[in-house]
Structure formats: C-alpha cells, structure tokens
C-alpha cells in the first residue's frame, strides 16, 4: 500500500502557489543578500575606479585663398582632422610636447570632424585635470608650428579655447553595476529557494493529501488569518468556530470536516479519539477543540482532555481563568477523584479536563496509569472523548497513551512536514491500540492570496527543549 501511494505521488504536478509562498517566506534573506552584493560591488568599484579628465578644443578649418566653396571647406576640415590625428600619434609630437612641458604627460588624444561642418574637435584625456589641460594648452599654443609642418594652405581658427575640466569625464558606474549585480543575486537566491521548494516532498494541497498519505483525508480546513479582538480586558486569539469574527469559509470547512470525522467514528465504534500531529504548530489543538465543539453542538455529550503536558493550551483556547482549573498533572500525581477534574464550558454538552502548568516530568505521568483510570471512568459518562495529544513526532509517550484510545486523527498542516515523516507516524500508530482513523489537512490556502496563520515553521525551541528531555 505504501509503495502504491508513493507511485501516485509522482504525477501530482507543480504547486506554484506553495513555491511562491516559500520564496516570499525567505524575503529577508533574499533582501539581505541583494543589499550585501550591492555594497560589495560599490566598494569594489570605488577601490578600482581611476578618474579621467578630458579637455576639449574646437577650431574651424578654412582653405587659404579666395573663392572657397563649402565643399572645399568640408574637405579641408576632413583633411585637417586626418592629418592632425596622424601628428598626435607620431613620436615627433610626443617628443615635442615633452620638450615644451619639461616632462612626459601620458594622455589620450583624439581628433574628429564635426559632421557636415568645417569644424574639428580635438580632445585630450589624462589622469588628472591639470595634466589634461596642460597638454591641450601646449598643443593649442604650438598648433601653428605643428600644422605648418604637416598641413599646407589651410587656416585654423580656435572657436573654443581649452579650459581646466571641473569633473571626471568617466564618472564611476558602480551604482548601476551594483544594482544589476544585486538584482541578479536576488534572482539567483529566489531561484534556489524555488527549486528546493519544488523538490521538498511535503503535502502542498488536497490532491497531494489524497495521493501521498497512507491514511485517508477526512477533511480540509481552510486558512484563517490570525486575528485579535477584545472581550473585556482580555485579548482573545483562539480560532474557534463559535467566535463570530471567524470567516464563513473557515467555519464551514471546519464543520464539514468534523461531520465526516463523526460519521467515521460512529461507523467504526470509536469513542475515544487521539488528535495529534507530527510537528508543533500544525493546529492540532484548534482542530481538536473545534471537533469537540461540533460534536457537542450536534447533541453529543463530549469531553476534551488536554494531554499535552509539556505545552497545555486548551485552558487559554477556551478562555478559562487559571484559578477555576483543577490541574490534570497535579491530579495524576495525587490520585484525586476524576469528578473533580471535569468542568463544563460555555458550549452545551461540552466538558473539559485541562492543565494550567507545563511539565517535563512526563515519565512519572506515563508510569502512573492515572490517565487510563480517568478515561476509563469517563467512557460510560460521555458519548465522545477527544484527547488533545502533543506532537507525536517529538513526544514518544503518545504511542504509550494510545492504549487508552480507540483511534487516532493526524492533523497535517499544508506544506510543512515531510511526507515520509507523516507516513512514519501513521504506520507507528497503526501498530497500536489506536489505529489512524484519517487525516485532516489544515491551513489550506487554495484560492487565497493574503493573510497569515501566525504559526512558526518547524519545531520551536520550547517544544524541542521539552520533548528532548523525555526518556519514555
């Protein structure tokens, strides 16, 4: 069966939404890389930048003599430009300039005719503004001697005298290069995250839940943004279907899922149901609470027990004051009467056994057998008992507590836990007294483009610290 499931998963296609979401989830690392590359390229450009300064002179060229035509003037300008270029590139010119200036100045000299005119532009580029100006000035002050040496029968008149350049003619291009390099780096890192998102074998949608998992999906609960509102002096954060602020889609998908679970429990004679997940923050406590509420609202006498001893949450989820709670952990240690633990909540037919203090001493609780006695006491007094267990992937006692239950329900948050880890948990529970009844795909975001679930990705440090201490 497992091999068949894995073969079916091959043809599930590409989930672009999950890929985009994974890339956007890493926006800060992409941005940090882009900024780092931008700064490094700018720094390298500044260190390697060598400014150049250009001095320019413009002169007109006319043929000597009378009755010159426009063609003759343009031809003369073209001839002068060509011959001046030859002169500037000659060794004779370099020696002459060195003799005039008293030193050799390295520079680039260019001469070109301004198109369709008898004007010629001459430029000198050097590593400093003064060197550029001095070299150009030496040329213009001695141009007659040079021109008479190579050019006959033309008159050269300067229209623009050389001046000291006020700025570099090659401004640093580091800013533009840095922006392009930063954009390229950001795109490469985004492509990297997109590739690994595509390669990551998680349950990304309802189709994959059906094809990849070894247990039948019993429902899908849509994504609901984390919201805050006030009741009296308290901030209420629980995503319960009784809260009027919850979206219609969230409430309806939760109720439909609960109805399917109830039908499956009724057909299989399941009375005590474990609700767990592989990792923390998959929404198992919210699913367990809403399932219990739905069962109670359908007229079934329902009890929900907070069995997550390391990180209890039902007391806060149902907004029950701590002073009104008889702590389950202390009761298990002291063998108190089970009746003292059960308290009704504000939903008709719904009762709760909760914890108000976390503990890491789960070994003692497991060995005491107290939870089994409480469940045995409650079996004949309730139609259904929901056990909100810790994440089974990091809490091995769940398999031990399974002997007190009839079946298990695994909550799978969309695109979070690797498929092989989920199937390993399903296989492990199927070998206990509480085989897996089915799975629930939580936080389904199909067709939604905004909002956040408010959950972290992966195992938190608090859970990792607590569960790492268990030896059971």
XYZ file of C-alpha atoms in Angstrom:
472
model
C 0.000 0.000 0.000
C 2.790 2.405 0.884
C 4.522 1.802 -2.445
C 1.281 2.465 -4.315
C 0.845 5.751 -2.509
C 4.371 6.824 -3.323
C 3.879 5.929 -7.003
C 0.719 8.010 -7.151
C 2.597 10.995 -5.731
C 4.874 11.164 -8.760
C 2.200 12.656 -11.011
C 0.858 15.335 -8.654
C 2.329 18.236 -10.672
C 3.817 21.547 -9.629
C 2.154 23.679 -6.970
C 3.141 27.214 -7.992
C 1.382 28.762 -5.030
C 3.461 26.860 -2.493
C 6.653 27.661 -4.417
C 5.885 31.390 -4.449
C 4.934 31.266 -0.784
C 8.199 29.543 0.155
C 10.182 32.137 -1.792
C 8.311 35.043 -0.180
C 8.823 33.446 3.210
C 12.561 33.983 2.713
C 12.229 37.600 1.530
C 14.549 38.868 4.255
C 17.427 36.576 3.271
C 16.950 37.479 -0.388
C 16.915 41.169 0.505
C 19.939 40.808 2.769
C 21.924 39.114 0.003
C 20.916 41.811 -2.504
C 21.999 44.608 -0.144
C 25.288 42.837 0.621
C 26.085 42.357 -3.073
C 25.155 45.980 -3.798
C 27.507 47.273 -1.090
C 30.348 44.959 -2.108
C 30.142 45.902 -5.796
C 30.016 49.582 -4.891
C 33.025 49.184 -2.628
C 34.990 47.288 -5.279
C 34.109 49.922 -7.884
C 35.271 52.732 -5.633
C 38.553 50.954 -4.918
C 39.263 50.171 -8.580
C 37.960 53.444 -10.025
C 40.517 55.622 -11.813
C 39.096 59.017 -12.823
C 39.947 60.531 -16.192
C 39.710 64.190 -17.186
C 39.129 65.471 -20.695
C 39.945 68.916 -22.111
C 38.373 69.832 -25.444
C 39.083 72.492 -28.030
C 37.102 73.272 -31.193
C 38.556 75.045 -34.205
C 37.408 75.880 -37.698
C 39.351 74.955 -40.800
C 39.171 77.037 -43.960
C 41.175 76.828 -47.157
C 43.581 79.694 -47.746
C 42.814 81.851 -50.730
C 39.725 83.281 -52.341
C 36.508 81.803 -53.725
C 36.479 78.733 -51.457
C 33.369 76.607 -51.715
C 31.543 74.794 -48.966
C 32.788 71.525 -50.360
C 36.363 72.806 -50.198
C 35.872 73.870 -46.565
C 34.430 70.481 -45.564
C 37.138 68.693 -47.475
C 39.772 70.833 -45.752
C 38.281 70.068 -42.310
C 38.299 66.356 -43.038
C 41.873 66.557 -44.263
C 42.971 68.509 -41.197
C 41.294 66.047 -38.833
C 43.008 63.134 -40.535
C 46.411 64.824 -40.576
C 46.107 66.112 -37.008
C 45.347 62.577 -35.866
C 48.496 61.408 -37.630
C 50.506 64.179 -35.980
C 49.128 63.476 -32.497
C 50.015 59.793 -32.781
C 53.542 60.413 -34.012
C 56.731 60.110 -31.971
C 57.695 63.569 -33.195
C 54.693 65.060 -31.470
C 55.389 63.237 -28.192
C 58.992 64.462 -28.171
C 57.881 67.993 -28.983
C 55.315 68.035 -26.142
C 57.839 66.611 -23.688
C 60.268 69.337 -24.724
C 57.666 72.088 -24.313
C 56.249 70.832 -20.992
C 59.543 69.743 -19.498
C 58.086 66.286 -18.720
C 56.203 63.485 -20.399
C 52.462 63.518 -19.749
C 50.580 60.334 -20.527
C 47.280 61.072 -22.213
C 44.915 60.031 -24.947
C 44.492 62.455 -27.837
C 41.611 62.335 -30.313
C 40.655 64.479 -33.305
C 37.376 64.262 -35.231
C 35.444 66.394 -37.651
C 32.007 67.586 -36.552
C 29.711 66.079 -39.154
C 28.672 68.292 -42.086
C 30.720 71.280 -40.851
C 34.204 72.668 -41.256
C 34.711 72.342 -37.504
C 37.199 69.991 -35.901
C 37.060 68.879 -32.249
C 40.258 67.894 -30.505
C 40.265 66.223 -27.060
C 42.982 65.271 -24.621
C 42.272 62.824 -21.788
C 44.680 62.369 -18.863
C 44.626 61.031 -15.317
C 44.411 64.497 -13.767
C 42.604 67.680 -14.722
C 45.806 69.765 -14.796
C 47.704 67.242 -16.943
C 44.829 67.195 -19.416
C 44.693 70.982 -19.532
C 48.458 71.467 -19.788
C 48.793 69.008 -22.649
C 45.901 70.562 -24.558
C 47.235 74.059 -23.897
C 50.656 73.059 -25.213
C 49.006 71.767 -28.396
C 46.924 74.913 -28.959
C 49.832 77.241 -28.192
C 52.032 75.456 -30.709
C 49.489 74.364 -33.265
C 50.778 76.731 -35.942
C 54.201 75.146 -35.857
C 52.653 71.706 -35.957
C 50.099 72.499 -38.606
C 52.575 74.224 -40.871
C 54.753 71.132 -40.586
C 52.099 68.819 -41.930
C 49.263 70.941 -43.296
C 49.561 73.441 -46.146
C 47.155 76.010 -47.488
C 44.618 75.917 -44.585
C 43.746 78.409 -41.897
C 42.936 77.165 -38.373
C 40.935 79.419 -36.029
C 40.037 78.287 -32.489
C 36.394 78.740 -31.521
C 36.671 77.109 -28.083
C 39.813 77.508 -26.082
C 40.799 74.758 -23.652
C 39.792 75.096 -20.004
C 40.576 73.089 -16.873
C 37.928 70.308 -16.628
C 35.823 70.580 -13.485
C 34.895 66.922 -13.276
C 35.896 63.482 -14.439
C 34.823 62.505 -17.920
C 34.326 58.876 -16.816
C 32.033 59.037 -13.752
C 32.049 55.790 -11.751
C 29.431 53.339 -12.986
C 29.405 51.433 -9.706
C 25.835 52.342 -8.746
C 24.331 50.928 -11.925
C 26.574 47.866 -11.835
C 25.808 47.357 -8.154
C 22.058 47.473 -8.820
C 22.346 44.945 -11.624
C 24.544 42.650 -9.526
C 22.154 42.920 -6.551
C 19.158 42.104 -8.763
C 20.983 39.115 -10.264
C 21.953 37.820 -6.811
C 18.364 38.193 -5.547
C 17.006 36.331 -8.578
C 19.531 33.520 -8.173
C 18.694 33.069 -4.482
C 14.968 33.187 -5.242
C 15.512 30.524 -7.911
C 17.440 28.450 -5.354
C 14.558 28.609 -2.873
C 12.044 27.888 -5.626
C 13.993 24.799 -6.699
C 14.188 23.377 -3.194
C 10.535 24.213 -2.587
C 9.692 22.193 -5.678
C 11.935 19.327 -4.543
C 10.602 19.377 -0.960
C 8.294 16.394 -0.507
C 5.542 17.859 1.655
C 1.763 17.790 1.393
C 1.092 21.007 -0.512
C -2.609 20.661 -1.347
C -5.660 18.423 -1.112
C -4.668 16.446 -4.190
C -1.330 15.530 -2.626
C -3.009 14.673 0.677
C -5.046 12.039 -1.167
C -2.138 10.686 -3.191
C 0.777 10.783 -0.759
C -0.591 9.924 2.682
C -1.136 6.397 3.942
C -4.342 7.429 5.728
C -7.499 8.746 4.112
C -8.030 12.551 4.356
C -11.276 13.206 6.229
C -11.410 16.911 5.503
C -9.650 20.157 4.749
C -9.742 23.252 6.953
C -9.018 26.464 5.098
C -6.520 29.103 6.135
C -7.732 31.652 8.656
C -5.768 34.815 9.355
C -4.623 35.301 12.924
C -6.852 37.956 14.443
C -7.083 39.787 17.732
C -10.111 41.288 19.379
C -11.043 42.204 22.917
C -13.531 40.816 25.382
C -13.448 42.928 28.493
C -9.803 43.348 29.430
C -8.538 40.254 27.636
C -7.192 39.754 24.141
C -8.926 36.759 22.530
C -6.895 34.875 19.942
C -8.483 31.434 19.672
C -9.689 30.284 16.255
C -12.851 28.574 17.462
C -15.913 28.195 15.267
C -18.028 29.824 17.999
C -16.169 33.104 17.620
C -18.281 35.409 15.430
C -15.224 37.005 13.826
C -14.157 33.762 12.145
C -14.644 33.703 8.376
C -17.539 31.768 6.861
C -15.175 29.574 4.845
C -13.158 28.607 7.924
C -16.269 27.758 9.947
C -17.877 25.771 7.138
C -14.776 23.747 6.241
C -14.248 23.009 9.946
C -17.850 21.873 10.429
C -17.802 19.691 7.304
C -14.565 18.079 8.455
C -15.996 17.460 11.923
C -19.096 15.888 10.378
C -17.004 13.453 8.325
C -14.920 12.548 11.375
C -18.068 11.931 13.443
C -19.515 9.669 10.752
C -16.284 7.679 10.580
C -16.155 7.400 14.384
C -19.781 6.253 14.510
C -19.307 3.589 11.821
C -16.186 2.197 13.496
C -17.478 2.448 17.040
C -14.778 4.892 18.097
C -15.447 6.636 21.393
C -12.013 7.880 22.499
C -10.088 9.693 19.777
C -6.483 10.911 19.883
C -5.826 14.134 17.960
C -2.137 14.692 17.243
C 0.313 15.866 14.595
C 3.880 15.214 13.589
C 5.296 18.641 14.457
C 4.338 21.553 16.609
C 2.283 24.439 15.200
C 0.221 22.315 12.830
C -3.005 23.397 14.548
C -3.889 20.131 16.300
C -5.311 21.814 19.433
C -7.527 24.088 17.341
C -8.764 21.120 15.287
C -9.374 19.062 18.453
C -11.276 21.915 20.128
C -13.448 22.668 17.106
C -14.164 18.954 16.655
C -15.282 18.742 20.279
C -17.465 21.849 19.865
C -19.095 20.421 16.713
C -19.798 17.098 18.426
C -21.305 18.872 21.426
C -23.451 21.137 19.241
C -24.804 18.062 17.438
C -26.202 16.876 20.789
C -23.382 14.502 21.776
C -22.088 14.678 25.325
C -18.422 15.378 24.655
C -15.305 15.599 26.808
C -11.992 17.055 25.636
C -8.835 16.361 27.677
C -5.634 18.382 27.408
C -2.983 15.635 27.306
C -0.183 17.909 26.109
C 1.612 18.033 29.451
C 4.614 19.948 28.167
C 2.673 22.736 26.470
C -1.002 22.807 27.512
C -3.182 25.178 25.521
C -6.869 24.325 25.942
C -7.306 26.471 29.037
C -6.212 29.548 27.083
C -8.048 28.496 23.948
C -11.367 28.266 25.846
C -10.559 31.415 27.862
C -10.856 29.704 31.256
C -9.306 31.554 34.237
C -6.456 29.651 35.844
C -7.994 29.777 39.303
C -11.038 27.865 38.021
C -8.974 24.939 36.698
C -8.141 21.766 38.613
C -4.760 20.868 37.162
C -4.682 17.434 35.492
C -0.966 16.971 36.071
C -1.233 17.513 39.821
C -4.270 15.230 39.947
C -2.426 12.386 38.209
C 0.352 12.666 40.779
C -2.030 12.793 43.721
C -4.653 10.278 42.595
C -7.504 12.758 43.043
C -11.072 11.732 42.170
C -11.756 12.200 38.393
C -15.082 14.011 39.053
C -13.149 16.965 40.442
C -11.351 17.432 37.123
C -14.338 17.654 34.808
C -15.776 21.106 34.275
C -18.354 22.348 31.777
C -17.500 25.104 29.308
C -19.752 27.674 27.664
C -20.837 25.240 24.899
C -23.758 22.989 25.797
C -22.816 19.302 26.202
C -19.072 20.142 26.171
C -16.812 19.405 29.126
C -13.106 19.948 29.667
C -10.214 18.469 31.626
C -7.257 20.811 31.311
C -3.782 21.660 32.553
C -2.556 25.046 33.676
C 1.106 24.230 34.193
C 3.641 22.708 31.813
C 5.857 19.859 32.989
C 8.766 17.909 31.572
C 8.319 15.003 34.022
C 6.139 13.000 31.660
C 7.774 9.685 32.589
C 6.125 9.748 36.003
C 2.737 10.528 34.480
C 3.063 7.691 31.949
C 4.051 5.153 34.594
C 1.303 6.220 36.993
C -1.505 4.970 34.744
C -3.680 7.792 36.030
C -4.750 8.936 32.597
C -6.037 5.451 31.800
C -8.120 5.439 35.009
C -9.616 8.847 34.166
C -10.507 7.783 30.605
C -11.982 4.527 31.895
C -14.101 6.473 34.397
C -15.366 8.823 31.666
C -16.132 6.248 28.951
C -19.597 5.450 30.245
C -20.416 9.080 31.050
C -19.711 10.676 27.650
C -20.582 9.924 24.056
C -17.167 11.019 22.792
C -13.796 11.747 24.410
C -11.225 13.806 22.496
C -7.595 13.580 23.654
C -5.502 16.592 22.590
C -2.078 14.934 22.479
C 1.346 16.526 21.900
C 3.058 16.214 18.502
C 3.863 12.540 18.108
C 6.967 13.264 16.054
C 8.702 14.679 19.132
C 6.711 13.131 22.003
C 7.060 9.337 22.191
C 4.536 9.000 25.030
C 1.690 9.427 22.544
C 2.132 5.823 21.398
C 2.004 4.713 25.060
C -1.177 6.684 25.728
C -2.699 5.128 22.582
C -3.612 2.038 24.620
C -6.348 4.117 26.290
C -7.900 5.264 22.972
C -9.828 3.668 20.125
C -8.408 5.579 17.146
C -6.158 8.463 16.150
C -6.564 11.536 13.967
C -3.469 13.152 12.418
C -3.517 16.880 11.673
C -1.296 17.801 8.721
C -0.554 21.439 8.138
C -0.210 22.276 4.453
C 3.379 22.305 3.108
C 5.116 21.930 6.453
C 6.219 18.393 7.342
C 7.904 15.912 5.011
C 5.582 13.235 3.684
C 7.841 10.408 4.840
C 7.668 11.690 8.440
C 3.868 11.829 8.337
C 3.628 8.318 6.915
C 6.083 7.042 9.518
C 3.809 8.359 12.266
C 0.750 6.841 10.608
C 2.498 3.471 10.368
C 3.567 3.640 14.018
C 0.044 4.458 15.243
C -1.485 1.735 13.095
C 0.539 -0.728 15.154
C -1.037 0.477 18.420
C -4.461 0.110 20.005
C -5.497 3.398 18.349
C -5.017 2.999 14.559
C -5.293 6.088 12.419
C -8.878 6.975 11.599
C -7.771 9.526 8.982
C -6.033 12.834 8.471
C -7.084 16.483 8.351
C -5.309 18.907 6.028
C -5.062 22.165 7.940
C -4.311 25.718 6.785
C -5.340 25.135 3.180
C -4.702 28.368 1.256
C -6.084 27.404 -2.145
C -7.542 30.454 -3.834
C -6.355 32.827 -1.097
C -3.689 35.448 -1.594
C -3.410 37.222 1.734
C -3.410 36.728 5.452
C -1.109 34.787 7.751
C -1.747 31.871 10.012
C 0.560 33.162 12.689
C 2.405 29.884 13.107
C 6.135 29.368 13.001
C 7.828 26.969 10.622
C 9.302 23.806 12.093
C 9.743 22.823 15.727
C 10.003 25.635 18.234
C 12.805 25.839 20.748
C 10.338 25.461 23.594
C 8.952 22.177 22.273
C 12.384 20.989 21.255
C 13.662 21.668 24.752
C 10.743 19.954 26.475
C 10.444 16.924 24.239
C 14.174 16.431 24.071
C 14.118 15.598 27.796
C 11.669 12.731 27.555
C 13.045 9.255 28.006
C 9.785 7.408 27.677
